[in-house]
Coordinates of C-alpha atoms in Angstrom, one line a residue:
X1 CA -5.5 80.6 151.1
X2 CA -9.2 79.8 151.6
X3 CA -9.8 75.8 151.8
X4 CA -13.0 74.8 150.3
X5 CA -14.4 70.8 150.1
X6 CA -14.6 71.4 146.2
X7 CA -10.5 72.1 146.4
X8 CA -10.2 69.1 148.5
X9 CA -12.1 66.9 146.6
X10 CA -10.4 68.4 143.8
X11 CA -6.7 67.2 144.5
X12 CA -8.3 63.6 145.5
X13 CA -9.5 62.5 142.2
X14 CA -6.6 64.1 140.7
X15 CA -4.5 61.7 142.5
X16 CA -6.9 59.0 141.8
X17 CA -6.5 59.8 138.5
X18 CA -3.0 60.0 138.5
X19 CA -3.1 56.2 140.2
X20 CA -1.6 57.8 143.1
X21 CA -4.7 57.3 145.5
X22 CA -4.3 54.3 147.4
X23 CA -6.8 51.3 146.6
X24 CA -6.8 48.2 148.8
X25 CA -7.2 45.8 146.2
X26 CA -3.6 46.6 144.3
X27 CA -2.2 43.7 142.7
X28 CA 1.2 44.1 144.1
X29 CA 0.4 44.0 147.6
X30 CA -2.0 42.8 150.0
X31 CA -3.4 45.1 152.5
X32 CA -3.9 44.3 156.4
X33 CA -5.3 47.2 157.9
X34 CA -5.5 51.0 157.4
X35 CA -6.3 54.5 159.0
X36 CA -7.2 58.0 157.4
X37 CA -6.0 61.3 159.4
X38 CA -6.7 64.3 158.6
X39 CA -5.1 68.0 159.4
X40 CA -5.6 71.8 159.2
X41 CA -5.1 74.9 160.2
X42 CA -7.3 77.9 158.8
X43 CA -4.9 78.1 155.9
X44 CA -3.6 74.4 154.9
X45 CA -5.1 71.1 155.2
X46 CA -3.0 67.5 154.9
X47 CA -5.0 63.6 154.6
X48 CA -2.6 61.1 155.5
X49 CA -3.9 57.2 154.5
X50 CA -2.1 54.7 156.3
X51 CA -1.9 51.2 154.6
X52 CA 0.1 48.1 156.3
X53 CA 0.7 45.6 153.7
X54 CA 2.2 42.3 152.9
X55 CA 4.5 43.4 150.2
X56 CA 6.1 41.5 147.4
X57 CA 9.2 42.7 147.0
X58 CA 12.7 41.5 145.4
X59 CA 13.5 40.0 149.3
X60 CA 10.5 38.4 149.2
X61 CA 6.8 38.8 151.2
X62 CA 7.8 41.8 154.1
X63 CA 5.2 43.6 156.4
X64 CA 5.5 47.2 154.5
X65 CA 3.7 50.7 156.3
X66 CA 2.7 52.7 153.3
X67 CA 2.1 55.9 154.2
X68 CA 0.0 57.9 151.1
X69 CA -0.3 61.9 151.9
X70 CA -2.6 64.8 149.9
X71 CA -3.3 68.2 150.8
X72 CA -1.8 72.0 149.7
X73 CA 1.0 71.4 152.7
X74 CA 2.8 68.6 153.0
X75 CA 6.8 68.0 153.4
X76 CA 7.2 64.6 151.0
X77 CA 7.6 65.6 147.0
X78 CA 6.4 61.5 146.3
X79 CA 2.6 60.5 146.6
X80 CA 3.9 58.3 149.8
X81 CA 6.6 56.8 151.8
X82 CA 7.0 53.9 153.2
X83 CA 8.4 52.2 157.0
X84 CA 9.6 49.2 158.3
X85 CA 8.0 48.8 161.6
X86 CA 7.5 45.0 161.7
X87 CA 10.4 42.5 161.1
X88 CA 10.6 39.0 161.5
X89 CA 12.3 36.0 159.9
X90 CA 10.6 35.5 156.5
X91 CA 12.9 33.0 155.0
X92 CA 11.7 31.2 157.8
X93 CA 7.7 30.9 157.3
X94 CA 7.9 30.7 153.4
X95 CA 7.8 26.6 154.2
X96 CA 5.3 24.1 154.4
X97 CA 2.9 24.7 157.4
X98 CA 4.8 21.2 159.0
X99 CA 8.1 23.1 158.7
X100 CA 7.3 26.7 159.9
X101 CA 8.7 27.0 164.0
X102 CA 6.5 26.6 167.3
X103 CA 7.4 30.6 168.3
X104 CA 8.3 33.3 165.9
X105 CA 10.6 35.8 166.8
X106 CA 8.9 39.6 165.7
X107 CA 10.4 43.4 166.4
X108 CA 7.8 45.9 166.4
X109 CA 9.4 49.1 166.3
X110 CA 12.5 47.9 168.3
X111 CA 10.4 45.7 170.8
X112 CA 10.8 41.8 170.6
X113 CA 7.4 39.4 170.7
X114 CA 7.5 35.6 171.0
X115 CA 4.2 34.3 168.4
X116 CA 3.4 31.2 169.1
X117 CA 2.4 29.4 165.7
X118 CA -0.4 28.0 167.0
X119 CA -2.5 30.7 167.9
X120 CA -2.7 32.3 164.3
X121 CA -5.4 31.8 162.6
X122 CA -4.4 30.5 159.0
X123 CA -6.8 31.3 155.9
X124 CA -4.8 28.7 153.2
X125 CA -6.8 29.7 150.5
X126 CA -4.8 33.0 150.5
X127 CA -1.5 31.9 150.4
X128 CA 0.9 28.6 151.2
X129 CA 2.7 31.0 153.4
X130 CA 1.8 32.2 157.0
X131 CA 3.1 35.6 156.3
X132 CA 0.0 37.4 155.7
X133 CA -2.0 35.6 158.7
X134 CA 1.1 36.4 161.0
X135 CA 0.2 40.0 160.3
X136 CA -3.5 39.8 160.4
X137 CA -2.3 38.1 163.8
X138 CA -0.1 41.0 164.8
X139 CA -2.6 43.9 163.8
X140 CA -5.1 42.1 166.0
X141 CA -3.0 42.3 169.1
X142 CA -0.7 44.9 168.3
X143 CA -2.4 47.8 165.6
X144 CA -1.2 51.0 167.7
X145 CA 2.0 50.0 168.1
X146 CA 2.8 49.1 164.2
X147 CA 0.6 52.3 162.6
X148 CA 2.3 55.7 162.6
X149 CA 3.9 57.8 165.2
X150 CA 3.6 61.3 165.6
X151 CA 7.3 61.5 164.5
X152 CA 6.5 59.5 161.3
X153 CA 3.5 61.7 160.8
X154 CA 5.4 65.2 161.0
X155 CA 8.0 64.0 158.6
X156 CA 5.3 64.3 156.3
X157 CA 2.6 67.0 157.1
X158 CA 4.1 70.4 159.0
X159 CA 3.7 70.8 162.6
X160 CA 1.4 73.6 162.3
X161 CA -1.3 71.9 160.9
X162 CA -3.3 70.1 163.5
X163 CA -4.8 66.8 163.6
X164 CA -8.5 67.4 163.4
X165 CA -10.3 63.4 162.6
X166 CA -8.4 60.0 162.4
X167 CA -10.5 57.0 161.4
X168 CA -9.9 53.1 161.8
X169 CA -12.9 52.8 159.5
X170 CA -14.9 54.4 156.2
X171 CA -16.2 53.9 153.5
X172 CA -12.6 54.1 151.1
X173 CA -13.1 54.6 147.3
X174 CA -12.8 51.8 145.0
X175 CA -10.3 53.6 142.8
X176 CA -9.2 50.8 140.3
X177 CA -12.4 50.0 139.3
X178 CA -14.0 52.5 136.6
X179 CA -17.1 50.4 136.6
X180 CA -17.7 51.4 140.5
X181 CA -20.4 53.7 141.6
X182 CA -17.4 54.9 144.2
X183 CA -14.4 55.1 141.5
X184 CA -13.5 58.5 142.5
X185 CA -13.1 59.9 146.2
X186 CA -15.6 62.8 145.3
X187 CA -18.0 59.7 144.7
X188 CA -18.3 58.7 148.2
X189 CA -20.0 60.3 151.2
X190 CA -17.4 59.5 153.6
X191 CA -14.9 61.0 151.3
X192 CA -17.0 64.3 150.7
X193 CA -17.6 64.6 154.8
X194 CA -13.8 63.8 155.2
X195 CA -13.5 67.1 153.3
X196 CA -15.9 69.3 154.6
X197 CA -14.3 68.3 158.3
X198 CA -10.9 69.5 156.9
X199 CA -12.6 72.7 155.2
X200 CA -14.8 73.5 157.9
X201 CA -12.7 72.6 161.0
X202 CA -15.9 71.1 162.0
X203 CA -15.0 67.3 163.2
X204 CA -19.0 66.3 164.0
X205 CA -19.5 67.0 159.9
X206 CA -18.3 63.2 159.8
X207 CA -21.1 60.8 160.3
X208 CA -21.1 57.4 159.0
X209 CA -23.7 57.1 156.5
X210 CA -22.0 54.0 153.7
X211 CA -21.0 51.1 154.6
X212 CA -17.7 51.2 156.2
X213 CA -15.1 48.8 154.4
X214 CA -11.9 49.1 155.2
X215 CA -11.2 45.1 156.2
X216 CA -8.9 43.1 154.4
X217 CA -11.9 40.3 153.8
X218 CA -13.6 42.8 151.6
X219 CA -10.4 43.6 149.1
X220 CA -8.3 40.7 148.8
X221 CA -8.4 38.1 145.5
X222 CA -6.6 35.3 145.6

């Protein structure tokens, strides 16, 4: 099979079309920080997008890591899955700030932290809650340990595809807004280097040329 950007491209704004391409201003959850990988081999390519997200679900706000996956080999049959690596005591913070503990008890992938309350930085026009600033918090101190593992990663995209680019920053479409110059992933540069990289094999085709936007500031309503 013969991997061309035009394929690649291709698949992406199908999925965007299909509301299967993550955007980081969905109404159901808030997103905290991301990561793009990509992988190939000289007959396959896989894009992983890693989103970490305060996510309102029926147990109320939970730290959620979405993990949306493209290409012509990958092992998931659902536009993404999803991990737990972050818990803490929810039912807890969903209080008045004059109510919500001095330390907070948090497991990152098995490992216990002691947050002290004071040190996070709250943003009350956001929310009543400290949830989401306990994870803006968390990502600052702790990104690499919360984001995927390579075990996470090969449950989704085969071992023999190899990991050729992984970014902490680009320029990510703005896929639920039609009106957007960037509605589409074959819209934006970074998106149409991304797939040359993964085509080509050639990692230096990436070079920043939009403004990169993947921060939480630039996405979130409230």
């Amino acid at each position: 099979m013969t991997i061309t950007t035009e394929n690649i491209l291709n698949c992406l704004d199908k999925a965007a079309g299909n509301l299967d391409f993550p955007g980081f201003d969905n109404m159901n959850d808030d997103m905290v920080t991301a990561r793009l990988t990509g992988f190939r081999n000289d007959e396959d390519w896989a894009l992983t997008i890693e989103q970490l997200v305060s996510w309102y679900s029926l147990n109320g706000v939970e730290p959620v890591l979405v993990i949306s996956a493209f290409g012509s080999s990958i092992l998931i049959n659902e536009p993404f899955v999803t991990y737990f690596p972050v818990k803490y005591p929810s039912g807890e913070l969903e209080e008045d700030d004059q109510d919500i503990p001095e330390s907070i008890s948090v497991m990152i992938r098995e490992e216990q932290f002691t947050i002290n309350s004071s040190e996070i930085e709250r943003n009350p026009h956001l929310s009543d809650y400290i949830d989401f600033d306990l994870m803006v918090h968390l990502v600052d101190r702790y990104r690499e340990k919360i984001l995927a593992t390579q075990t996470e990663f090969r449950e989704i995209v085969p071992a023999e595809l190899t990991q050729i680019i992984q970014l902490d920053n680009w320029h990510h479409p703005d896929v639920y807004n039609p009106n957007s110059e960037f509605s589409t992933p074959s819209r934006t540069k970074s998106m149409q280097m991304i797939a040359e990289v993964l085509g080509s094999g050639k990692p230096e085709l990436y070079q920043p040329c939009e403004d990169d936007n993947v921060d939480w500031r630039k996405w979130i309503i409230k």
